Every structure is written in C-alpha cells, then in structure tokens.
C-alpha cells in the first residue's frame, strides 16, 4: 500500500453543490468551478477556498459542517458523488484529499439525506436524533464518586478490544446517509454493543437496548435490510456484525423482560 | 410494550418476524422441492406421498394454516417496511451510488411480488385445481393400498403447457434470487451471523439457490422434453 | 485592581484537599434543586461538570456551540490519561505524579492545585472504567499502561489511539443520562456571546442560536465556563477549526482576569505544513515517541536526500544525544525547541526544510510490524491519509505545532474566577499546568475539574447565595449585554469591507507564529504589538461578512471569534513581553542557559500574571499572584 508521492501538479475541478437557504426552503444544485487545486489539499480546504472566493464576490458561502478536521469529532458530513464522506475507505469527509480526484472531475456534493436528519442549510443537517437515542439509554448509570477500583472488575482483553471496535463510532451519521432506507442500525448497534460487551454494562443491558431501539424507531429512521451499505462507508470501519449482535440482544431482551419474574417492590424504589 | 406489540411494531421486532417467517417459508419450499422431485421416480412414489399428506387431515390444515399465517405476516411486514423505508428518505440523492448492496437485496420486494403472483396461480392450478376439475377425479391405484389422487399425471398435465412452464421457471428463478439474499439475511436478522462464518454462509446460499433453481426447473423441462410422461 | 486570593487551604500539602472538602459549606439536598447553574461547553470538563452537578440535584443548563456535546475537541486527544494508580508497581505515587506535573510545568503552577490533581487522578480512572470506557487491557483483564513524556513511570491509561474520544463519550454518556432524566437542559448549536454580571456576581449569559440566529438571555445562580483553550489565535494549530476563545474573552472584558496567556504549548509531533490553503495541523500522538526515534541528518547537505540513503552513522538522534536519560521522551517544550534548532541549523527535512524524522525502523525490527501496527496503527493510517507516505517503510516527518494553552482565566483554589459566581474549568482556566503541560495531563485535568472539584467547591459559593437568579433577565445588565451582542452582529453585517474573515485570521496567525511562537524576543514582541493593533483596525474597517443575522451564518460566527482572537493575541504578546524569563511554553531567547534551556527568574517572575481589562483602547492591568512554594523547591528543570 505504498502510495507514490503524487506530483504537485495543480488541477481544476467543478463542484456541483446542493444549496438550500433554510430548512423549509427548496434546494438546488449550483456549480462552482475551482482552479489551482493542489492534490495535497483536503476536500474541506478546497471548500474553504471556494467559500472565500464566493465571499469576495459578495455571494453567500456554502454552509458545511466541520470541526476537528482529523476524522474524530464526526461533524463533517458531505455526500460526495453519492457516497457519504466521498471516495476512499474508512475516512471522514475531512480526511479526503484532493489527490483522490482528477483534473476536470465534476464533484457532486450533497448533504446527508434522511428524514431523521433535516437539512438546516446547504450541507448542514440536524443529527440531534442520535443524541436522543443516547439519552434514552446509551450509558451506564454510575454516579460520580460511586465507582469501585478500576481493576476490581477485570475485562477479558478480547471483550475490551471488541468493545473498543464498537466504541470507535464517531456519531457522524454516514451509516444513515448511505443506507438505502436511512436506517440508524449501525450507529445504535455500535453503541449497544460497546456497553453490552463490558461487564459494567450488564445490569442495564436489556433496558438499554429496548429503550434505544424504541427511540431510534420514533425518530423516523428506516429499517435495516441487511445490505451493509452502512459499514461500507463507516469512517471507523465498524462492522455490521454489531447489527447482528444488536438484533440478538434485542430479541433476548424482549423475551427476558417478558418472562423474567419481577419483584413486587420494583415499582416502589427505595424510600 | 408487550411482547407481540414489540415484535410487530418495533423495527427490529419486524425484522425478527420477517426472518422467522422467512425461515419457515424457506423450510417449506425446500421440503416441497424434495417432495416434488419424486416425479422422477415411478408414479407410485409421488402419489403415495401425496396421499400421505392428504390423509393427515386436520394436521394438514393446521400446517397449511401456519404456513399461510407466516406468508401473510411476511407479506404484511414487507409492505410496511417498504413504506417506512421509503418515507425515511423523502428527498432522494442527486447521485445514486451503491457500495455493496447486492441486486438481489435491492429487488426483494419486486422478486417477492412475482413469487406471490406465481404462488396464487400455483395454488389455483394444483391445489384448488380451478379450470381442471377433472384432475380431482383421476385416481391411481397404489400397489398395496387404496386408489388415490393421481398427482403424477396432474403435474405432467400441468406442465405440458409451455406458457405455464415458462412462468414456473421464471418464478422459481426469482424465488431462488429472493432466497439468495433472504437465507443469509435472515440469519443476520436473527442475530446468528458474524464475519467469521459469513463467507461460508454466502457460499452455501449461492450453491443452495442454484441447486434450488435447477432442480425446480428440471421438472417442467423434463415434462416438456418428454422425459417424464403420463403413465397409462 | 482585582483581588487575587488563591484561597489555598492551610495545612500539610497532602491533607489540604481532604481538609478543604470537610471545611467548605454544603448546600442541603432539598435546596440544591432551587439553584440553577449554567455550564458552557461540553468537552471533558463541561460535560463531566454538568452531569455531576445534575446528579447532585442542581438544575443545570448546558450550552454548546456544536450540534452535539460529543463533538467537543477533547475528543481528539489520542495518547492517554495519567493517573497515580501504580498498577505497574514501578514506584509511582500521588506525590510522584504531583512532582512530575509541577516540574513539567516549570514551577509556575500552584503546588496545592497540582497536588489535588494528582490525588483525584486515581478516582478518574475508577469513574471512567465504571462508565464502560474501553481502556486497553492486559490478557488478565486488568488495565494496561504506557509511558509518556516527562515521566519515568508507566502511568498513562489509554484506549487505542482514541483516549480522548472514549473519555469524552464516557462523560457524554453521563451527561446524556442526566439530560434524559431532566436534570440537564441541553442547548446545542448555542454560542455564548457575553457574560452578564449583576451586582458584582456572574448571573447569566447571552446566547446566539447558531441555526436561527435568535439571541436569548439565560440567568443562573452560577456560571461555569469550560470552553477550552485559545490556541487558534495562531490560526494553524492542532485545535479544531471552531475552537475559540470567545467565551473566556468576553468574560475577560466583563472583568475576569486572564492569567499567563503567554504559556502556549507547542507539540513536537505534528505533521508539517504543506501549503497556504492549510486549515489545520494534525497531531501525531506523543505516544509515538515511546518507540519512534527522532533524528535529522548530521550534515546539512543530506537534508534533501531520501532518508533511506542516509547511513546510520550520518544520522543525528539529537534527543538521545542531548538528553540521555529521557531521550525521545523529553518533555514537549524541550523536544519542540530542539527540533526548531535542528531546522535553524539547516538540517531540517522535507520540502520546506521544516521537519525532522520520527523513525520506527528499530521498533519494527525489535517488535515486528504487527506489534507496531497494534500500538500505533491508526496513527500510521492518519499519516498515510495526509501525506500519502507509508511510515512502516519510510520515517515520518514531524514538526512542532501549537497544541495547548496553559494560560486561561484566573481561578482560585475553588476554580472560581475573580468574578464571584464565575467558575472556570479545564483548559479554559490557567490553574494546574504552570508554564507547560505534560502529555496525558489535559484529560486528567478536565475530568478532575468536572467530576471531582467543582461539585464540591461550587456548593461553598452557592451556600452563601440566595437562590432565584431566574427573575434577573429583565435587569438592565441583561439588556445591556444583549444590546452589546446585537450591536456587534449588526456592525459586522453592515460593514462594506473587501476581505473574508479567514484573511485576517491567517495574517494574525503569521504574526503570532513569527513573533510569539516557539522562541520569542523583545524586539519581535514589540513588533507584534505594533502589527496586531494595526491588523485589528484593518479588520474592523475592511472585513466582509455576507449573509444575515437570522440564519445559520458561519461567516458571522467566525468574524466574532477572529475579532476576539486579534485582541487576545495582543494580550498574549504583551504578557510574553513582560515576562522577562523563559519557562516551559514561554521561551525568550534573551533568557536561556548556554545549552539552550529555559532560564527562569524565580525571584522576579515566580508569580502568576493575571491581566485585567481596563476598557477599549486602554492598556490592561497586570496583577500578580505570588507562587508561594511551601513544600517544593523551585529547581532548575533538567531532563538530562
């Protein structure tokens, strides 16, 4: 996988960008030519340059979400030539470099599209649905200060490693954007699996998966049809095996909570 | 929410039911094929088999009812899921791009619909025998038993029509295609799959579906080709 | 003149915090729900504070300018978090972590603060493990550690190369839980644009909704700022693009003192700049220095050669040569300046000559490529994405970049600023790292402040206040602050300028890096103090901000932030000019030992400089808080 250092020949591309002034306003594609593109430039840096050009011309720049620009915060969210985060594998939009394109390319840039991710402006979408899902159960209830010594609960390395694979999710929403059904299953699967694989996450395991799936459904995401478009675009290469695990966890939780005996005092709580 | 409510209303519940009913229907079509392949044996075999099934009486009806329920659930949820999935992306992408979703997986609804149409025709033709009430009359004398319905000749009669056979071959082709995604997918939905055995599973699914298609298609082809003929 | 009382408790160093906790006032559980607390920011410090305060029963409002609290830049910390657990049995202790941190900070932090940090470090690991943070583990299931710069023990806990993300997700999960329970009211896409001070106490903030443009007033019984550092004053840095100093700068303009702004950390292992379109610099975790060896060619003429063609004998492993006992793990400031000196000698590598090699060939020989891949795989991948080079086969090129700011709003031992009721946590305050921060200590401080300090100390303040700030939003102070914000917005939008905001940010960054970067001089700083006000005047006369105030307008957001950076940059240079010594992240060329090390002047500068705003166009006032070292001797920091 040794890449040749590309020659620094500058080139030109055309950006075909989705412009939408506000959530309710209609949107359309607008073309912007970009010359003197350096292959070592990141795609978002090209947008910066284009935006400065628009500003100077008195036009409004393209709104796009971005922050850390190193592929970890999950803010950036462009669908480029139909693929969330653009060409490449295991990267976020901010990690896409112009060396992935060629002179004369027309690059179509769209927002992540899903009913659950309404467009706020241009390429910026509202992904608060993910936060809602987390608030429903994406946690281990531990009050600050109540924790036992960290080494009192050993975690087999294999489980910790697998949990880490799931926990690597950056919450960008590319899985939703790529899914033909705009399903959030890979995101929820990653969250449920991360906590479900840790011994600390066991007490709330059933309650968590049921609550998170319920919230996911209410947010208007589609259903998983096992096509694995999600994992194909995940910037952290999270595998759809976690979706199988989520399905299993959900089924178990459904039957367990239905048939497990419940304490008569369960509703009362400690007075 | 109670168990049934969760199964029928939550996204994963629906998928679990799709997978479970899919598994049952998969089992049925497989068993059905094995039964049908007796057409290549002397007429005695398939007619005895048909008689055995019919003599189950109430049990046969229970099985039919169960299969019918599975089919209705499978169908009903498929419609619901498809509508929900369409609603989940109200504005389509300007550029449509597919990374790795197979064509089979993207055509599940369509292949399913054709199979459904065929199923209705198939039931009408061989089970209810609409248009051929005489097929219900023909009997066959088992060697050491009673005279039973002549399934063997009914099949040969049925597939003597080229158009019926062509429709049959197309339908089992699409059903095989439907299963090529469904067989692997149902294990994912039931949470029984991971990448360590996905490859093997996918290999099995491809082999199964080709086998299923070829063996099914062999029946009308054999009839049309004259390899299987009416017994006296 | 601001009153700067550190309120450090009396008694033996190791007992101060315990004793303080038992002596400060408490708010009884039934009364806690009567108090409202605003927390601005949701990085490690902000989300841990918001979650914990809500758990205690306070009503918390959390404001973040991001679309989700999980996006704060704490998420980008790669390497790890320190804690004095001594799980490795290698002689670590709270005292040793305290001492390493204090020494690493070049004796410019408060002893008592640093000791408290070391004490609670152990609780942080417990807390995070209980939250399900997937820390690296040994096969036996117990926690793994690695070593880090500035320490001779292995006390750094980590989660692959994403420790910051995992710890933040832990804090975010605690916050989400409290949001779900109604204990925290979460305001995303909400940027604080002013602090409201009523009768001398911080009582609220003015917020702009970044999506609708709505300006709203929010009052509370206390305001907690956890808004991060100001490193983007340099434009190019390892900070997130949106990281900004607006919250702390507007608080400064409301009277909060800003302490030691000149203490800026330059991280030695970043990917070198490639062109003027560059928007950010990417850091490669310092943990790479555990196994990578840093070198430049011995001869200038080899600098442009392919590294593979430079014989072993012609390579200068300069950190190992100059600092034999710490070698490649010398503290950040020391190794950054060493890299700069190598480049100044003309031995820098890469197209620009601004780079040194970080070579893994020995580690690959020793451990095998799979082991190196397991430890650093994601970092090698990042490097490959950005440079298109394979670091398993050719050495990485690295160069220092601005990474962290030790300075920040002045706070006392209780983390309260000189404005009563205004608390400042994490990187936004100045408290624990002195003049230089050791690796894996930022995460520790953010979480210490949020989980284990503020929950106690805020009660001490609130117990003395009558609850009910809710009724205050009609007060003139709120009206005036809101008008301030609206006026600034209008001024930007009606300005008929010619240049985009980024133009000024880039120019500011160049001035700062050139005159106030890794090495500073009187002449350079004086020049900067001429150039920055001129830039500021030009900015206000000629900046062009398109769009309107009532929509998502990223140019407008950026304009306000850059306006603040320009002013802060000036203060930073002023602080650097007045601090006539070298210490940690502040290096004045005039004050160095013959070997190029920092030459401190404890006599004249063994104090905190806390700047107080005096009004538009006025020179700010330099207040000082003496650093009284009761238990440690300020000694020459040596890593040889």
Coordinates of C-alpha atoms in Angstrom, one line a residue, chain C residues 68 79 154 169 218 273 277 349 384 438 447 461 481 487 494 501 503 523 525 557 574 582 609 622 634:
Chain C
X68 CA -23.9 17.6 19.8
X79 CA -2.5 9.3 23.7
X154 CA 4.2 4.0 33.2
X169 CA -18.0 9.6 25.3
X218 CA -30.2 33.0 30.4
X273 CA 2.6 22.3 6.9
X277 CA -4.5 26.7 2.0
X349 CA 14.0 17.6 6.3
X384 CA -0.7 8.0 5.3
X438 CA 2.9 17.1 30.4
X447 CA -12.1 15.4 34.3
X461 CA -20.2 29.6 46.9
X481 CA -25.3 42.7 27.4
X487 CA -24.6 45.7 18.0
X494 CA -23.3 46.3 7.7
X501 CA -12.7 36.8 7.8
X503 CA -7.8 36.6 5.5
X523 CA 12.2 43.1 19.5
X525 CA 7.2 41.0 20.6
X557 CA -19.7 33.2 13.7
X574 CA 2.1 41.8 25.9
X582 CA 12.0 31.7 29.9
X609 CA 0.4 37.3 35.9
X622 CA -1.0 43.3 35.1
X634 CA 11.8 25.6 42.6

